[in-house]
mmCIF file of C-alpha atoms in Angstrom:
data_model
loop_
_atom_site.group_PDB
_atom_site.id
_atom_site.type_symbol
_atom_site.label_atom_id
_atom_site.label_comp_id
_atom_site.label_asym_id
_atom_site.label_seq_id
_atom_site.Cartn_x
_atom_site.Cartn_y
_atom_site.Cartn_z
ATOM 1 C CA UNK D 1 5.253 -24.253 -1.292
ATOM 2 C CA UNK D 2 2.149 -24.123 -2.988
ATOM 3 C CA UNK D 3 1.733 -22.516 -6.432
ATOM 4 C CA UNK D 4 -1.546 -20.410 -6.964
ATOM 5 C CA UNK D 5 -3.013 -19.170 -10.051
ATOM 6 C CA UNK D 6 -5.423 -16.718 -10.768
ATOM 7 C CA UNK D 7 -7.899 -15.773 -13.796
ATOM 8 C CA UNK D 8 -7.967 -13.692 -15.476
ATOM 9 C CA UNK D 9 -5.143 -11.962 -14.284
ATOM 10 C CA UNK D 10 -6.761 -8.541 -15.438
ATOM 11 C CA UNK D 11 -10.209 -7.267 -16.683
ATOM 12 C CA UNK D 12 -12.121 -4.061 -17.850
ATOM 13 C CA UNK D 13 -15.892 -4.372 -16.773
ATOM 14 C CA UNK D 14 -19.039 -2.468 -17.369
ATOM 15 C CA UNK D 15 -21.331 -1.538 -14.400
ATOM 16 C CA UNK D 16 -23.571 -3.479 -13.299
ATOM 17 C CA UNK D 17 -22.077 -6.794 -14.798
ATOM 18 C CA UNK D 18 -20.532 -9.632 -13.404
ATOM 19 C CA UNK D 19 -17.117 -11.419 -13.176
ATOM 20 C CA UNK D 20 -16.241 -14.429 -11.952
ATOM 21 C CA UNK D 21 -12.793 -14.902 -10.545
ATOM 22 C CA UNK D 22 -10.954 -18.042 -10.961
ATOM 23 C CA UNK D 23 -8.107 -19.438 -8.070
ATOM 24 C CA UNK D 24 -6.374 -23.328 -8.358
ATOM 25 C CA UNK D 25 -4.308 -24.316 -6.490
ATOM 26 C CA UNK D 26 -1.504 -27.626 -7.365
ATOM 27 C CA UNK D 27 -2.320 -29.425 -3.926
ATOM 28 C CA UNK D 28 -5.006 -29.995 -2.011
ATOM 29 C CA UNK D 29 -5.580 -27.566 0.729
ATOM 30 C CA UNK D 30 -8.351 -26.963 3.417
ATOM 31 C CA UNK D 31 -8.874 -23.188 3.677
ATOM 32 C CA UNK D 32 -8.753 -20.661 1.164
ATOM 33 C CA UNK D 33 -9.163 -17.360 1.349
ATOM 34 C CA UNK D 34 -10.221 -14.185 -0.829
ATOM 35 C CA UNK D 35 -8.928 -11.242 -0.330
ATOM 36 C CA UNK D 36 -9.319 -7.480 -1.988
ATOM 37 C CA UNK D 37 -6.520 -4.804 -2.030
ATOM 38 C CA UNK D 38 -8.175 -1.343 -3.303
ATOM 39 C CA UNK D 39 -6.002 1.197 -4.948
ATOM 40 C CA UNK D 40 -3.328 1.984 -3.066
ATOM 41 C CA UNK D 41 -4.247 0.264 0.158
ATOM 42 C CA UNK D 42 -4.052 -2.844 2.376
ATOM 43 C CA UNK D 43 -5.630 -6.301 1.920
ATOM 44 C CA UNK D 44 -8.519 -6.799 3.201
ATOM 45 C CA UNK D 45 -10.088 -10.299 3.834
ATOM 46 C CA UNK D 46 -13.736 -11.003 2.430
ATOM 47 C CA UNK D 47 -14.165 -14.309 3.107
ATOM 48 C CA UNK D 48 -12.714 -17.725 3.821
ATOM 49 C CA UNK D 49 -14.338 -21.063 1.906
ATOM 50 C CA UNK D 50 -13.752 -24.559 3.025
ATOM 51 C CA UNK D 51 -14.824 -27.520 0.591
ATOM 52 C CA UNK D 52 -17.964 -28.570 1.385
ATOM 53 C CA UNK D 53 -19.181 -25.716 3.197
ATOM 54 C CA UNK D 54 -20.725 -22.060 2.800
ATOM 55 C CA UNK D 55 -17.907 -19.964 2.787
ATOM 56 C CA UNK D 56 -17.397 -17.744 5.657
ATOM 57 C CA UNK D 57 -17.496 -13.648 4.918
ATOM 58 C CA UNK D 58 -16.061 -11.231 6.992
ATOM 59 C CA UNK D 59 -18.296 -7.670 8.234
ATOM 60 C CA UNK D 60 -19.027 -5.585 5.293
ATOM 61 C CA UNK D 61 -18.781 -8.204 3.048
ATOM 62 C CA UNK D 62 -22.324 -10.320 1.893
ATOM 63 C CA UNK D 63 -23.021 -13.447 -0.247
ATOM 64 C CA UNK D 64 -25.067 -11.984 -2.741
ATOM 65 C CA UNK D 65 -22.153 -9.449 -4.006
ATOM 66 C CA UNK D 66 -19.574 -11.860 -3.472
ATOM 67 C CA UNK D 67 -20.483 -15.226 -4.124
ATOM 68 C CA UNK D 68 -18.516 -18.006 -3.534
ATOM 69 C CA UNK D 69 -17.816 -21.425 -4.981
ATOM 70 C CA UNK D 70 -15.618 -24.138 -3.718
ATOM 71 C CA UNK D 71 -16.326 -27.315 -5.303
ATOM 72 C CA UNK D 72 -13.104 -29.345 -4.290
ATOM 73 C CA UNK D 73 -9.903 -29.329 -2.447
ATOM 74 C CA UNK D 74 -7.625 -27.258 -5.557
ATOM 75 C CA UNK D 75 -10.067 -25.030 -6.722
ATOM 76 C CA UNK D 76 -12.589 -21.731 -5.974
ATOM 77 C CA UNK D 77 -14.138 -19.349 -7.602
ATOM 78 C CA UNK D 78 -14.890 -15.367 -6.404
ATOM 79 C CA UNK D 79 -17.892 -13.806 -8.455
ATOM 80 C CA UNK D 80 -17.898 -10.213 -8.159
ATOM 81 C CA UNK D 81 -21.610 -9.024 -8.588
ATOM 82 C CA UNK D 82 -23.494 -6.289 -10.138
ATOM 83 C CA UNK D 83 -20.696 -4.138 -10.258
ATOM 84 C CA UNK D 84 -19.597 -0.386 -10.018
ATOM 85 C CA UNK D 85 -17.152 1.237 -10.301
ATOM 86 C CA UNK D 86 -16.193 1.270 -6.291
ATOM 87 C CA UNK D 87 -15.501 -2.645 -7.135
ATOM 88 C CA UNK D 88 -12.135 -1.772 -8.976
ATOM 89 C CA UNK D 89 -9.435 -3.407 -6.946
ATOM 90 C CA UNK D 90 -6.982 -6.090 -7.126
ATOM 91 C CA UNK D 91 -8.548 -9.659 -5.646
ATOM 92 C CA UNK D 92 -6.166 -12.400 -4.417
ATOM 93 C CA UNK D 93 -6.849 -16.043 -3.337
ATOM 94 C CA UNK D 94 -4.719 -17.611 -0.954
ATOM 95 C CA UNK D 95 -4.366 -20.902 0.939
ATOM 96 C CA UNK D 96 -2.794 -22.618 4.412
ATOM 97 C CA UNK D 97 0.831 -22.944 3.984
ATOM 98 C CA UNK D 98 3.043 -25.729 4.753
ATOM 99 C CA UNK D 99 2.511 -25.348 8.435
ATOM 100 C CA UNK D 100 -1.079 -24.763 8.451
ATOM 101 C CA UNK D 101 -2.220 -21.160 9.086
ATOM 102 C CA UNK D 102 0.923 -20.251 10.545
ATOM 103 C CA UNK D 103 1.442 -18.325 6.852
ATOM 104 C CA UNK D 104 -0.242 -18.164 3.404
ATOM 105 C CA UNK D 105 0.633 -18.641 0.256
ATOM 106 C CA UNK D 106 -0.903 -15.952 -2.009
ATOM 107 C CA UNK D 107 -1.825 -16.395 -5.790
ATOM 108 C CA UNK D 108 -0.751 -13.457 -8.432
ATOM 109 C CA UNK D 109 -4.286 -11.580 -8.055
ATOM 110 C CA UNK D 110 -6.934 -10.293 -10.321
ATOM 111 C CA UNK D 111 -7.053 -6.555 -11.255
ATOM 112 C CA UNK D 112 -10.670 -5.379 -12.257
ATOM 113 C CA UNK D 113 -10.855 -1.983 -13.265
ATOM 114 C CA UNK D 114 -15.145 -1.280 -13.264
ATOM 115 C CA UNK D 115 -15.914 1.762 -15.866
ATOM 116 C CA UNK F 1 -10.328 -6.137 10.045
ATOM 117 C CA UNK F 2 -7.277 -4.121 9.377
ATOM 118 C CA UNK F 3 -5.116 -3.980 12.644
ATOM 119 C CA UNK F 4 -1.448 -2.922 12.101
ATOM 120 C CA UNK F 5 -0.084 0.569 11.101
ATOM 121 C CA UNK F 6 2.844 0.769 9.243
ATOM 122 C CA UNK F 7 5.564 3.967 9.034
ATOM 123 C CA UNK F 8 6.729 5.521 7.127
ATOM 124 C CA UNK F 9 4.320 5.219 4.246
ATOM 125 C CA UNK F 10 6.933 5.558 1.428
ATOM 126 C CA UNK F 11 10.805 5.296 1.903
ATOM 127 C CA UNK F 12 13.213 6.272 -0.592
ATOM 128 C CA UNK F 13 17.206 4.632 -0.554
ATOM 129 C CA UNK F 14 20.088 4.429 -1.898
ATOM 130 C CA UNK F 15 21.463 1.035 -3.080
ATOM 131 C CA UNK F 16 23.292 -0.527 -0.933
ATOM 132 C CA UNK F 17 21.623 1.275 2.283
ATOM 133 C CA UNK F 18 19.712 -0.269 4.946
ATOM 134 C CA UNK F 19 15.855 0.394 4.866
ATOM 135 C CA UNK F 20 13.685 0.055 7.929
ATOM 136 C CA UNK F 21 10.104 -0.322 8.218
ATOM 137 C CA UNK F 22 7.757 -0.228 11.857
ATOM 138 C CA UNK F 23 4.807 -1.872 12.603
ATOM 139 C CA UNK F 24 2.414 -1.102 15.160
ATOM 140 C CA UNK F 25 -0.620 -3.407 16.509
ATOM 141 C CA UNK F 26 -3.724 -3.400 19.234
ATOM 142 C CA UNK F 27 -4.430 -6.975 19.969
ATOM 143 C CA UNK F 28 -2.889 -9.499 21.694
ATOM 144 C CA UNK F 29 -1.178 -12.203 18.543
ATOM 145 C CA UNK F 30 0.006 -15.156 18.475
ATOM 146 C CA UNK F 31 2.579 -14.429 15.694
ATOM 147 C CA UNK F 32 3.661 -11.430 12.879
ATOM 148 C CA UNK F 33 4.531 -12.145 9.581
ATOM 149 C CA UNK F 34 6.097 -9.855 6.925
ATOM 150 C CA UNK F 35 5.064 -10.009 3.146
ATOM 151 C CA UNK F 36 6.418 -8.280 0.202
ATOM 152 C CA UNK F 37 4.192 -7.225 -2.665
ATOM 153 C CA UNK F 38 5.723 -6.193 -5.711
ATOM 154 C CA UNK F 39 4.055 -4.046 -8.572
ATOM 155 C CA UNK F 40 0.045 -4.285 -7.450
ATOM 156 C CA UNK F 41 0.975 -8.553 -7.531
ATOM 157 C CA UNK F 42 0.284 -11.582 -5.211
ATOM 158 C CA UNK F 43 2.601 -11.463 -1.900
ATOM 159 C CA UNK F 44 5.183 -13.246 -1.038
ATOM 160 C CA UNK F 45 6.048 -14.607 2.523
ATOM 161 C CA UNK F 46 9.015 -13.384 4.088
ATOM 162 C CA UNK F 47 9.200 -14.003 7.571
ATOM 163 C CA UNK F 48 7.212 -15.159 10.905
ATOM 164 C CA UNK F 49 7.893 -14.262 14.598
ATOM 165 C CA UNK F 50 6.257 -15.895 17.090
ATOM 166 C CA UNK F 51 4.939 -13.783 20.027
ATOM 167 C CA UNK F 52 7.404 -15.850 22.565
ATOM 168 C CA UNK F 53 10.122 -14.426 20.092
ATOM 169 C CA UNK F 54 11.992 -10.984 19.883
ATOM 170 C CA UNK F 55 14.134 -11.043 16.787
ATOM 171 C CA UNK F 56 14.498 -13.481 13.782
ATOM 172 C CA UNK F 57 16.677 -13.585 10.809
ATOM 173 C CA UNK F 58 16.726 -14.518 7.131
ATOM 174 C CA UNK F 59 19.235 -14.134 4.706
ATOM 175 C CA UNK F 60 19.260 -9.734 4.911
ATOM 176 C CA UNK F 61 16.317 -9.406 6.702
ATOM 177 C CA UNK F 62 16.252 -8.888 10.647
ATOM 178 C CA UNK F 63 12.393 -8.614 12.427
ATOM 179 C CA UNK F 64 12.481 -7.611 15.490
ATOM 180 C CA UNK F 65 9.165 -8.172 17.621
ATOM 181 C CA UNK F 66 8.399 -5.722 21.273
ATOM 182 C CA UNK F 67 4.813 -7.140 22.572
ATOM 183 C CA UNK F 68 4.951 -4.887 25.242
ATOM 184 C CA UNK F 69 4.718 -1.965 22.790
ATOM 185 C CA UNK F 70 2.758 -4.168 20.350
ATOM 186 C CA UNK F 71 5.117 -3.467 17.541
ATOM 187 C CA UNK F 72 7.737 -4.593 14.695
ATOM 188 C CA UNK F 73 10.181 -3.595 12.420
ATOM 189 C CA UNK F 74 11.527 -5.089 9.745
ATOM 190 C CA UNK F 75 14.898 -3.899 8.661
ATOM 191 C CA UNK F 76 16.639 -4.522 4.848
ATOM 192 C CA UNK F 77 20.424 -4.572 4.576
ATOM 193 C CA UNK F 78 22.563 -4.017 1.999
ATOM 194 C CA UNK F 79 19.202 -3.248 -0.197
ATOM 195 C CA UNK F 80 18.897 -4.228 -3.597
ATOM 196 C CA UNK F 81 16.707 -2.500 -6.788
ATOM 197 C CA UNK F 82 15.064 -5.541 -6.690
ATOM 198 C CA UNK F 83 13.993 -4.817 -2.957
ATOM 199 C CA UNK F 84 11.926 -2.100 -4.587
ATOM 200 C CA UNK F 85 8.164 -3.547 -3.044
ATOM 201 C CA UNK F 86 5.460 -2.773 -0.711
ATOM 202 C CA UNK F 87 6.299 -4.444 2.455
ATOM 203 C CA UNK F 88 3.056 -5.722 4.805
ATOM 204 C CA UNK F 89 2.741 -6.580 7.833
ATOM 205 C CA UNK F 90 0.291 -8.906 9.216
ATOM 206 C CA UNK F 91 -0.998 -10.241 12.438
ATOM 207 C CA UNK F 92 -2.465 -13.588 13.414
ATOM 208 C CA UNK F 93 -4.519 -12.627 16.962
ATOM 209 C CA UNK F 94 -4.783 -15.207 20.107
ATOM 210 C CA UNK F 95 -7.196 -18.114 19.197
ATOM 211 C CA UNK F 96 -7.619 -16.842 15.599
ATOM 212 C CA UNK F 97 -5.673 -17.964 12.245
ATOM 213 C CA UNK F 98 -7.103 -14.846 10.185
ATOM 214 C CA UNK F 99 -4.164 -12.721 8.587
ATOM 215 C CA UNK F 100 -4.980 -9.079 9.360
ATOM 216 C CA UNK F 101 -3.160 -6.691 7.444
ATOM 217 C CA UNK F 102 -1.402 -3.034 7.787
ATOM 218 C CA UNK F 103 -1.385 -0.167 5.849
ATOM 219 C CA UNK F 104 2.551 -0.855 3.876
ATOM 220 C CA UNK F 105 5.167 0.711 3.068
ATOM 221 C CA UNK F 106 6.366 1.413 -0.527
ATOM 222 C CA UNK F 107 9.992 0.918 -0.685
ATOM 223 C CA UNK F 108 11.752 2.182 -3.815
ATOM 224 C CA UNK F 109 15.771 1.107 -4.029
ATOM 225 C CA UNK F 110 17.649 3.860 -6.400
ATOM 226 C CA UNK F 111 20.103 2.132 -8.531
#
């Protein structure tokens, strides 16, 4: 299986600033994805980046606010943008497992709190 | 888009009980997985059921799958403190590989 990790692992953020979240991966996968978990709910998925190409969002969820960098086959970034404090969740990359999409290996997640 | 619903939100045993978890669905999938989240952390993978399937095991865990009533359950035996997680669902829909994801339920094993 595929181990994920995730930084920071926790933040405190002002309003209206920035955070980019960090997700590598120790083998070269095809798809990740990005997910956010608000307090006390489900996961939902915002997007799903593939090297070499714009990452994919899902409704609700747009570029600008939730940029997305995936500059090789271990590694992606998640930038949460001009932030408030509706942005506090926890956000979790994860990738293809080791039958393809059949599952998903999940890293440990970020938790942003936005004050 | 979020597309199971899980009951009961919150269940409470004894250690050493069974605990027992539903999920229901509206689409058509092409499998169901179960995850375990523990303490607001990354989840873990617990087990898949193919839509051509009705029940699986692993280890203490027994999923059963009814397509015809578009739901699972997921049932614990012999629980543990350390079963004491949020348990997901999640559905992977016809032609799609997207995880969607229910609601939970927050299991809490009582020493």
């Amino acid at each position: 299986s595929a181990v994920i990790s995730q930084k920071p692992s926790r933040d405190i953020c002002q309003r209206g600033t920035s955070l980019t979240i960090q997700c590598q991966v120790d083998s070269q996968v095809t798809m990740m994805f990005w997910y956010r978990q608000q307090p006390g709910q489900s996961l939902t998925l915002i997007a799903t980046a593939n090297q070499g190409s714009e990452a994919t969002y899902e409704s609700g969820f747009v570029i600008d606010k939730f940029p997305i960098s995936r500059p090789n086959l271990t590694f992606s970034t998640l930038t949460v943008s001009n932030m408030s404090p509706e942005d506090s969740s926890i956000y979790l990359c994860s990738v293809e497992g080791d039958r393809g999409l059949d599952t998903q290996y999940f890293g440990p997640g970020t938790r942003l709190t936005v004050l | 888009s979020q597309q199971g619903e899980e009951d009961p939100q919150a269940l409470s045993i004894q250690e050493g009980e069974n605990a027992t978890m539903n999920c229901s669905y509206k689409t058509s999938i092409n499998n169901l997985q179960w995850y375990r989240q523990n303490s607001g952390r990354g989840l873990v993978h617990l087990i898949l059921i193919r839509s051509n399937e009705r029940e699986k095991h692993s280890g203490r865990l027994r999923v059963t799958l009814d397509t015809s009533k578009k739901s699972s359950s997921l049932l614990i035996t012999a629980s543990r403190a350390a079963d004491t997680a949020s348990y997901f669902c999640a559905t992977v829909p016809v032609n799609d590989y997207k995880l969607s994801f229910g609601a939970g339920t927050t299991v809490t094993v009582r020493a």
